[in-house]
């Protein structure tokens, strides 16, 4: 959920900044443009820190999972830049970022929608196997 929401929101914001219909511009530090994948890397670093050194109550917390999805979306949206090490976000080569992000969304959607089915198949298959070996 957080991946798809972030991906869509970032796409709208970047188009708004480029089109000039949003009242703000790009994020910069000291005159250097900060790409949103930098924020994604920071989010994943924070989630990793919680996973490695966090209290047990935070490790599986929904906010941590949501932050992970946000971080991955921010990185995936600029995948082409990371792949080519060139700012190709608005170029034809930037389409690979959209393709990767949509691919991730598709795989996650397929997994999440089919998981109950496969879990039930595994449960039934395991029960039949146990019954066969206990006879």
CSV table of N, CA and C in Angstrom, one decimal:
chain,number,residue,atom,x,y,z
A,1,UNK,N,0.8,-1.2,0.0
A,1,UNK,CA,0.0,0.0,0.0
A,1,UNK,C,0.9,1.3,0.0
A,2,UNK,N,1.9,1.3,0.9
A,2,UNK,CA,2.7,2.5,1.0
A,2,UNK,C,3.6,2.6,-0.3
A,3,UNK,N,4.0,1.5,-0.9
A,3,UNK,CA,4.7,1.6,-2.1
A,3,UNK,C,3.9,2.2,-3.2
A,4,UNK,N,2.7,1.7,-3.5
A,4,UNK,CA,1.9,2.3,-4.5
A,4,UNK,C,1.5,3.7,-4.3
A,5,UNK,N,1.1,4.0,-3.1
A,5,UNK,CA,0.7,5.4,-2.7
A,5,UNK,C,1.9,6.4,-2.9
A,6,UNK,N,3.1,6.0,-2.5
A,6,UNK,CA,4.2,6.8,-2.6
A,6,UNK,C,4.6,7.0,-4.1
A,7,UNK,N,4.6,5.9,-4.8
A,7,UNK,CA,5.0,5.9,-6.2
A,7,UNK,C,4.1,6.9,-7.0
A,8,UNK,N,2.8,6.8,-6.8
A,8,UNK,CA,1.8,7.7,-7.4
A,8,UNK,C,2.0,9.1,-7.0
A,9,UNK,N,2.2,9.3,-5.7
A,9,UNK,CA,2.3,10.7,-5.2
A,9,UNK,C,3.6,11.4,-5.7
A,10,UNK,N,4.7,10.6,-5.8
A,10,UNK,CA,5.9,11.2,-6.3
A,10,UNK,C,5.8,11.5,-7.7
A,11,UNK,N,5.1,10.7,-8.5
A,11,UNK,CA,4.9,11.0,-9.9
A,11,UNK,C,4.1,12.3,-10.1
A,12,UNK,N,3.1,12.4,-9.4
A,12,UNK,CA,2.3,13.7,-9.5
A,12,UNK,C,3.1,14.9,-9.1
A,13,UNK,N,3.9,14.8,-7.9
A,13,UNK,CA,4.7,15.9,-7.5
A,13,UNK,C,5.7,16.3,-8.5
A,14,UNK,N,6.4,15.3,-9.0
A,14,UNK,CA,7.5,15.6,-10.0
A,14,UNK,C,6.9,16.2,-11.3
A,15,UNK,N,5.8,15.8,-11.7
A,15,UNK,CA,5.1,16.4,-12.9
A,15,UNK,C,4.7,17.8,-12.5
A,16,UNK,N,4.2,18.0,-11.3
A,16,UNK,CA,3.8,19.3,-10.9
A,16,UNK,C,4.9,20.3,-10.8
A,17,UNK,N,6.1,19.8,-10.3
A,17,UNK,CA,7.3,20.7,-10.3
A,17,UNK,C,7.7,21.0,-11.7
A,18,UNK,N,7.8,20.0,-12.5
A,18,UNK,CA,8.3,20.3,-13.9
A,18,UNK,C,7.3,21.1,-14.7
A,19,UNK,N,6.0,20.9,-14.5
A,19,UNK,CA,5.0,21.7,-15.2
A,19,UNK,C,4.8,23.1,-14.6
A,20,UNK,N,5.3,23.3,-13.4
A,20,UNK,CA,5.2,24.6,-12.8
A,20,UNK,C,3.8,24.9,-12.2
A,21,UNK,N,3.0,23.9,-12.0
A,21,UNK,CA,1.7,24.1,-11.4
A,21,UNK,C,1.6,23.8,-9.9
A,22,UNK,N,2.8,23.4,-9.3
A,22,UNK,CA,2.9,23.3,-7.9
A,22,UNK,C,3.7,24.5,-7.3
A,23,UNK,N,3.4,25.0,-6.1
A,23,UNK,CA,4.0,26.2,-5.6
A,23,UNK,C,5.5,26.0,-5.1
A,24,UNK,N,6.0,24.8,-5.1
A,24,UNK,CA,7.3,24.6,-4.6
A,24,UNK,C,8.2,23.9,-5.7
A,25,UNK,N,9.5,23.8,-5.5
A,25,UNK,CA,10.4,23.3,-6.5
A,25,UNK,C,11.1,22.1,-5.9
A,26,UNK,N,12.2,21.8,-6.6
A,26,UNK,CA,13.1,20.7,-6.2
A,26,UNK,C,13.7,20.9,-4.8
A,27,UNK,N,14.1,19.9,-4.2
A,27,UNK,CA,14.8,20.0,-2.9
A,27,UNK,C,16.3,20.1,-3.2
A,28,UNK,N,16.9,21.1,-2.6
A,28,UNK,CA,18.3,21.3,-2.8
A,28,UNK,C,19.0,21.5,-1.5
A,29,UNK,N,20.3,21.1,-1.4
A,29,UNK,CA,21.1,21.4,-0.3
A,29,UNK,C,22.5,22.0,-0.8
A,30,UNK,N,22.7,23.2,-0.4
A,30,UNK,CA,23.9,23.9,-0.9
A,30,UNK,C,24.0,24.0,-2.4
A,31,UNK,N,22.9,24.2,-3.0
A,31,UNK,CA,22.9,24.3,-4.5
A,31,UNK,C,22.9,23.0,-5.2
A,32,UNK,N,22.9,21.9,-4.5
A,32,UNK,CA,22.9,20.5,-5.2
A,32,UNK,C,21.5,19.9,-5.1
A,33,UNK,N,21.0,19.5,-6.2
A,33,UNK,CA,19.7,18.9,-6.2
A,33,UNK,C,19.7,17.6,-5.5
A,34,UNK,N,18.8,17.4,-4.6
A,34,UNK,CA,18.7,16.1,-3.9
A,34,UNK,C,17.6,15.3,-4.6
A,35,UNK,N,17.9,14.2,-5.2
A,35,UNK,CA,16.9,13.3,-5.8
A,35,UNK,C,16.1,12.6,-4.7
A,36,UNK,N,14.9,12.2,-5.0
A,36,UNK,CA,14.1,11.5,-4.0
A,36,UNK,C,14.6,10.1,-3.7
A,37,UNK,N,15.5,9.5,-4.5
A,37,UNK,CA,16.0,8.3,-4.1
A,37,UNK,C,16.9,8.4,-2.8
A,38,UNK,N,17.5,9.6,-2.6
A,38,UNK,CA,18.3,9.9,-1.4
A,38,UNK,C,17.4,9.7,-0.2
A,39,UNK,N,16.2,10.3,-0.2
A,39,UNK,CA,15.2,10.1,0.9
A,39,UNK,C,14.9,8.6,1.1
A,40,UNK,N,14.7,7.9,0.0
A,40,UNK,CA,14.4,6.5,0.1
A,40,UNK,C,15.5,5.7,0.7
A,41,UNK,N,16.8,6.0,0.4
A,41,UNK,CA,17.9,5.4,1.0
A,41,UNK,C,17.9,5.7,2.5
A,42,UNK,N,17.6,6.9,2.9
A,42,UNK,CA,17.6,7.3,4.3
A,42,UNK,C,16.5,6.5,5.0
A,43,UNK,N,15.3,6.3,4.4
A,43,UNK,CA,14.2,5.6,5.0
A,43,UNK,C,14.6,4.1,5.2
A,44,UNK,N,15.2,3.5,4.2
A,44,UNK,CA,15.6,2.1,4.3
A,44,UNK,C,16.7,1.9,5.3
A,45,UNK,N,17.6,2.9,5.4
A,45,UNK,CA,18.7,2.8,6.4
A,45,UNK,C,18.0,2.9,7.8
A,46,UNK,N,17.0,3.7,8.0
A,46,UNK,CA,16.3,3.8,9.3
A,46,UNK,C,15.6,2.5,9.6
A,47,UNK,N,14.9,1.9,8.6
A,47,UNK,CA,14.3,0.6,8.8
A,47,UNK,C,15.3,-0.5,9.1
A,48,UNK,N,16.4,-0.5,8.4
A,48,UNK,CA,17.4,-1.4,8.7
A,48,UNK,C,18.0,-1.3,10.1
A,49,UNK,N,18.1,-0.1,10.6
A,49,UNK,CA,18.6,0.1,11.9
A,49,UNK,C,17.6,-0.5,13.0
A,50,UNK,N,16.3,-0.2,12.7
A,50,UNK,CA,15.3,-0.8,13.6
A,50,UNK,C,15.3,-2.3,13.5
A,51,UNK,N,15.5,-2.9,12.3
A,51,UNK,CA,15.5,-4.3,12.2
A,51,UNK,C,16.7,-5.0,12.9
A,52,UNK,N,17.8,-4.3,12.9
A,52,UNK,CA,19.0,-4.9,13.5
A,52,UNK,C,19.1,-4.6,15.0
A,53,UNK,N,18.8,-3.4,15.4
A,53,UNK,CA,19.0,-3.0,16.8
A,53,UNK,C,17.8,-2.5,17.5
A,54,UNK,N,16.6,-2.6,16.8
A,54,UNK,CA,15.4,-2.1,17.5
A,54,UNK,C,14.8,-3.0,18.5
A,55,UNK,N,14.0,-2.4,19.3
A,55,UNK,CA,13.2,-3.2,20.3
A,55,UNK,C,12.2,-4.1,19.6
A,56,UNK,N,11.9,-5.2,20.1
A,56,UNK,CA,11.0,-6.2,19.5
A,56,UNK,C,9.7,-5.6,19.2
A,57,UNK,N,9.2,-4.7,20.0
A,57,UNK,CA,7.9,-4.1,19.7
A,57,UNK,C,7.9,-3.3,18.4
A,58,UNK,N,9.0,-2.8,18.0
A,58,UNK,CA,9.1,-2.0,16.8
A,58,UNK,C,9.4,-2.8,15.5
A,59,UNK,N,10.1,-3.9,15.7
A,59,UNK,CA,10.6,-4.6,14.5
A,59,UNK,C,9.4,-5.0,13.5
A,60,UNK,N,8.3,-5.5,14.0
A,60,UNK,CA,7.2,-5.8,13.1
A,60,UNK,C,6.1,-4.8,13.1
A,61,UNK,N,6.4,-3.6,13.5
A,61,UNK,CA,5.4,-2.6,13.6
A,61,UNK,C,4.9,-2.1,12.2
A,62,UNK,N,3.6,-1.9,12.0
A,62,UNK,CA,3.1,-1.5,10.7
A,62,UNK,C,3.8,-0.2,10.2
A,63,UNK,N,4.1,0.7,11.1
A,63,UNK,CA,4.8,2.0,10.6
A,63,UNK,C,6.2,1.7,10.0
A,64,UNK,N,6.8,0.7,10.5
A,64,UNK,CA,8.1,0.3,10.0
A,64,UNK,C,7.9,-0.3,8.6
A,65,UNK,N,6.9,-1.2,8.5
A,65,UNK,CA,6.6,-1.7,7.1
A,65,UNK,C,6.2,-0.7,6.1
A,66,UNK,N,5.4,0.3,6.6
A,66,UNK,CA,5.0,1.4,5.7
A,66,UNK,C,6.2,2.2,5.3
A,67,UNK,N,7.1,2.5,6.2
A,67,UNK,CA,8.3,3.3,5.9
A,67,UNK,C,9.2,2.5,4.9
A,68,UNK,N,9.3,1.2,5.0
A,68,UNK,CA,10.0,0.4,4.1
A,68,UNK,C,9.4,0.5,2.7
A,69,UNK,N,8.1,0.4,2.6
A,69,UNK,CA,7.4,0.6,1.3
A,69,UNK,C,7.7,2.0,0.7
A,70,UNK,N,7.6,3.0,1.5
A,70,UNK,CA,7.9,4.4,1.0
A,70,UNK,C,9.3,4.4,0.5
A,71,UNK,N,10.3,3.9,1.3
A,71,UNK,CA,11.7,4.0,0.8
A,71,UNK,C,12.0,3.3,-0.5
A,72,UNK,N,11.4,2.1,-0.6
A,72,UNK,CA,11.6,1.3,-1.8
A,72,UNK,C,11.0,2.0,-3.0
A,73,UNK,N,9.8,2.6,-2.8
A,73,UNK,CA,9.1,3.4,-3.9
A,73,UNK,C,10.0,4.6,-4.4
A,74,UNK,N,10.5,5.3,-3.4
A,74,UNK,CA,11.4,6.5,-3.7
A,74,UNK,C,12.6,6.0,-4.5
A,75,UNK,N,13.2,4.9,-4.2
A,75,UNK,CA,14.3,4.4,-4.9
A,75,UNK,C,13.9,3.9,-6.3
A,76,UNK,N,12.9,3.1,-6.3
A,76,UNK,CA,12.5,2.5,-7.6
A,76,UNK,C,12.1,3.5,-8.6
A,77,UNK,N,11.5,4.6,-8.1
A,77,UNK,CA,11.0,5.6,-9.1
A,77,UNK,C,12.2,6.3,-9.8
A,78,UNK,N,13.4,6.2,-9.2
A,78,UNK,CA,14.6,6.8,-9.9
A,78,UNK,C,15.6,5.7,-10.2
A,79,UNK,N,15.1,4.5,-10.4
A,79,UNK,CA,16.0,3.4,-10.7
A,79,UNK,C,16.8,3.6,-12.0
A,80,UNK,N,16.3,4.3,-13.0
A,80,UNK,CA,17.1,4.5,-14.2
A,80,UNK,C,18.3,5.4,-13.9
A,81,UNK,N,18.1,6.4,-13.0
A,81,UNK,CA,19.2,7.3,-12.6
A,81,UNK,C,20.3,6.4,-11.9
A,82,UNK,N,19.9,5.5,-11.1
A,82,UNK,CA,20.9,4.7,-10.4
A,82,UNK,C,21.6,3.7,-11.3
A,83,UNK,N,20.8,3.2,-12.3
A,83,UNK,CA,21.3,2.3,-13.2
A,83,UNK,C,22.4,2.9,-14.2
A,84,UNK,N,22.0,4.1,-14.7
A,84,UNK,CA,22.9,4.7,-15.7
A,84,UNK,C,23.8,5.8,-15.1
A,85,UNK,N,23.6,6.1,-13.8
A,85,UNK,CA,24.3,7.2,-13.2
A,85,UNK,C,24.2,8.5,-14.0
A,86,UNK,N,23.1,8.7,-14.6
A,86,UNK,CA,22.8,9.9,-15.3
A,86,UNK,C,21.3,10.3,-15.0
A,87,UNK,N,21.1,11.6,-15.0
A,87,UNK,CA,19.7,12.1,-14.7
A,87,UNK,C,18.9,12.0,-15.9
A,88,UNK,N,18.3,10.8,-16.0
A,88,UNK,CA,17.4,10.5,-17.2
A,88,UNK,C,15.9,10.4,-16.9
A,89,UNK,N,15.6,11.0,-15.7
A,89,UNK,CA,14.2,10.9,-15.2
A,89,UNK,C,13.2,11.3,-16.3
A,90,UNK,N,13.4,12.4,-17.0
A,90,UNK,CA,12.5,12.9,-18.0
A,90,UNK,C,12.8,12.4,-19.4
A,91,UNK,N,13.9,11.7,-19.6
A,91,UNK,CA,14.3,11.2,-20.9
A,91,UNK,C,13.6,9.8,-21.2
A,92,UNK,N,13.8,9.4,-22.4
A,92,UNK,CA,13.2,8.1,-22.8
A,92,UNK,C,13.7,7.0,-21.9
A,93,UNK,N,15.0,7.0,-21.5
A,93,UNK,CA,15.6,6.0,-20.7
A,93,UNK,C,15.0,6.0,-19.3
A,94,UNK,N,14.4,7.1,-18.9
A,94,UNK,CA,13.8,7.1,-17.6
A,94,UNK,C,12.6,6.2,-17.4
A,95,UNK,N,12.1,5.8,-18.5
A,95,UNK,CA,10.9,4.9,-18.6
A,95,UNK,C,11.2,3.6,-17.8
A,96,UNK,N,12.5,3.2,-17.7
A,96,UNK,CA,12.8,2.0,-17.0
A,96,UNK,C,12.4,2.1,-15.5
A,97,UNK,N,12.5,3.3,-15.0
A,97,UNK,CA,12.1,3.4,-13.6
A,97,UNK,C,10.6,3.1,-13.4
A,98,UNK,N,9.8,3.6,-14.3
A,98,UNK,CA,8.4,3.3,-14.3
A,98,UNK,C,8.1,1.8,-14.4
A,99,UNK,N,8.8,1.2,-15.4
A,99,UNK,CA,8.7,-0.2,-15.6
A,99,UNK,C,9.0,-1.0,-14.4
A,100,UNK,N,10.2,-0.7,-13.7
A,100,UNK,CA,10.6,-1.4,-12.5
A,100,UNK,C,9.5,-1.2,-11.4
A,101,UNK,N,9.1,0.0,-11.2
A,101,UNK,CA,8.1,0.3,-10.2
A,101,UNK,C,6.8,-0.5,-10.4
A,102,UNK,N,6.3,-0.4,-11.7
A,102,UNK,CA,5.1,-1.2,-12.0
A,102,UNK,C,5.3,-2.7,-11.9
A,103,UNK,N,6.5,-3.1,-12.2
A,103,UNK,CA,6.8,-4.6,-12.0
A,103,UNK,C,6.8,-5.0,-10.5
A,104,UNK,N,7.4,-4.1,-9.7
A,104,UNK,CA,7.3,-4.4,-8.2
A,104,UNK,C,5.9,-4.4,-7.7
A,105,UNK,N,5.1,-3.4,-8.2
A,105,UNK,CA,3.7,-3.4,-7.8
A,105,UNK,C,2.9,-4.6,-8.2
A,106,UNK,N,3.2,-5.1,-9.4
A,106,UNK,CA,2.5,-6.2,-10.0
A,106,UNK,C,2.9,-7.5,-9.2
A,107,UNK,N,4.2,-7.7,-8.9
A,107,UNK,CA,4.6,-8.9,-8.2
A,107,UNK,C,4.0,-8.9,-6.8
A,108,UNK,N,4.1,-7.7,-6.1
A,108,UNK,CA,3.5,-7.6,-4.8
A,108,UNK,C,2.0,-7.9,-4.8
A,109,UNK,N,1.4,-7.3,-5.8
A,109,UNK,CA,-0.1,-7.5,-5.9
A,109,UNK,C,-0.4,-8.9,-6.1
A,110,UNK,N,0.3,-9.6,-7.0
A,110,UNK,CA,0.0,-11.0,-7.3
A,110,UNK,C,0.3,-11.9,-6.0
A,111,UNK,N,1.4,-11.6,-5.3
A,111,UNK,CA,1.7,-12.3,-4.1
A,111,UNK,C,0.6,-12.1,-3.1
A,112,UNK,N,0.3,-10.9,-2.8
A,112,UNK,CA,-0.7,-10.6,-1.7
A,112,UNK,C,-2.0,-11.1,-2.0
A,113,UNK,N,-2.4,-11.1,-3.3
A,113,UNK,CA,-3.8,-11.6,-3.6
A,113,UNK,C,-3.8,-13.1,-3.7
A,114,UNK,N,-2.7,-13.7,-4.0
A,114,UNK,CA,-2.7,-15.2,-4.1
A,114,UNK,C,-2.2,-15.9,-2.8
A,115,UNK,N,-1.6,-15.2,-1.9
A,115,UNK,CA,-1.0,-15.8,-0.7
A,115,UNK,C,-2.0,-16.7,0.0
A,116,UNK,N,-3.2,-16.2,0.3
A,116,UNK,CA,-4.2,-17.1,1.0
A,116,UNK,C,-4.4,-18.4,0.3
A,117,UNK,N,-4.5,-18.3,-1.0
A,117,UNK,CA,-4.7,-19.6,-1.8
A,117,UNK,C,-3.5,-20.5,-1.6
A,118,UNK,N,-2.3,-20.0,-1.8
A,118,UNK,CA,-1.1,-20.9,-1.7
A,118,UNK,C,-0.9,-21.4,-0.2
A,119,UNK,N,-1.3,-20.6,0.7
A,119,UNK,CA,-1.2,-21.1,2.1
A,119,UNK,C,-2.2,-22.2,2.4
A,120,UNK,N,-3.4,-22.1,1.8
A,120,UNK,CA,-4.4,-23.1,2.0
A,120,UNK,C,-4.0,-24.4,1.2
A,121,UNK,N,-3.4,-24.3,0.1
A,121,UNK,CA,-2.9,-25.4,-0.7
A,121,UNK,C,-1.8,-26.1,0.1
A,122,UNK,N,-0.9,-25.4,0.7
A,122,UNK,CA,0.2,-25.9,1.6
A,122,UNK,C,-0.4,-26.6,2.8
A,123,UNK,N,-1.4,-26.0,3.4
A,123,UNK,CA,-2.0,-26.6,4.6
A,123,UNK,C,-2.7,-27.9,4.2
A,124,UNK,N,-3.5,-28.0,3.2
A,124,UNK,CA,-4.2,-29.2,2.8
A,124,UNK,C,-3.2,-30.2,2.3
A,125,UNK,N,-2.3,-29.9,1.6
A,125,UNK,CA,-1.3,-30.8,1.1
A,125,UNK,C,-0.5,-31.4,2.3
A,126,UNK,N,-0.1,-30.6,3.2
A,126,UNK,CA,0.6,-31.1,4.4
A,126,UNK,C,-0.2,-32.0,5.2
A,127,UNK,N,-1.5,-31.7,5.3
A,127,UNK,CA,-2.4,-32.6,6.1
A,127,UNK,C,-2.6,-33.9,5.4
A,128,UNK,N,-2.7,-33.9,4.1
A,128,UNK,CA,-2.8,-35.2,3.3
A,128,UNK,C,-1.5,-36.0,3.5
A,129,UNK,N,-0.4,-35.3,3.4
A,129,UNK,CA,0.9,-36.0,3.6
A,129,UNK,C,1.0,-36.7,5.0
A,130,UNK,N,0.6,-35.9,6.0
A,130,UNK,CA,0.7,-36.5,7.3
A,130,UNK,C,-0.2,-37.7,7.5
A,131,UNK,N,-1.5,-37.6,6.9
A,131,UNK,CA,-2.4,-38.7,7.0
A,131,UNK,C,-1.9,-39.9,6.3
A,132,UNK,N,-1.2,-39.7,5.2
A,132,UNK,CA,-0.7,-40.9,4.4
A,132,UNK,C,0.4,-41.6,5.2
A,133,UNK,N,1.3,-40.8,5.9
A,133,UNK,CA,2.4,-41.4,6.6
A,133,UNK,C,2.1,-41.9,8.0
A,134,UNK,N,0.9,-41.6,8.5
A,134,UNK,CA,0.5,-42.1,9.8
A,134,UNK,C,-0.4,-43.3,9.7
A,135,UNK,N,-0.7,-43.8,8.5
A,135,UNK,CA,-1.5,-45.0,8.4
A,135,UNK,C,-0.7,-46.2,8.6
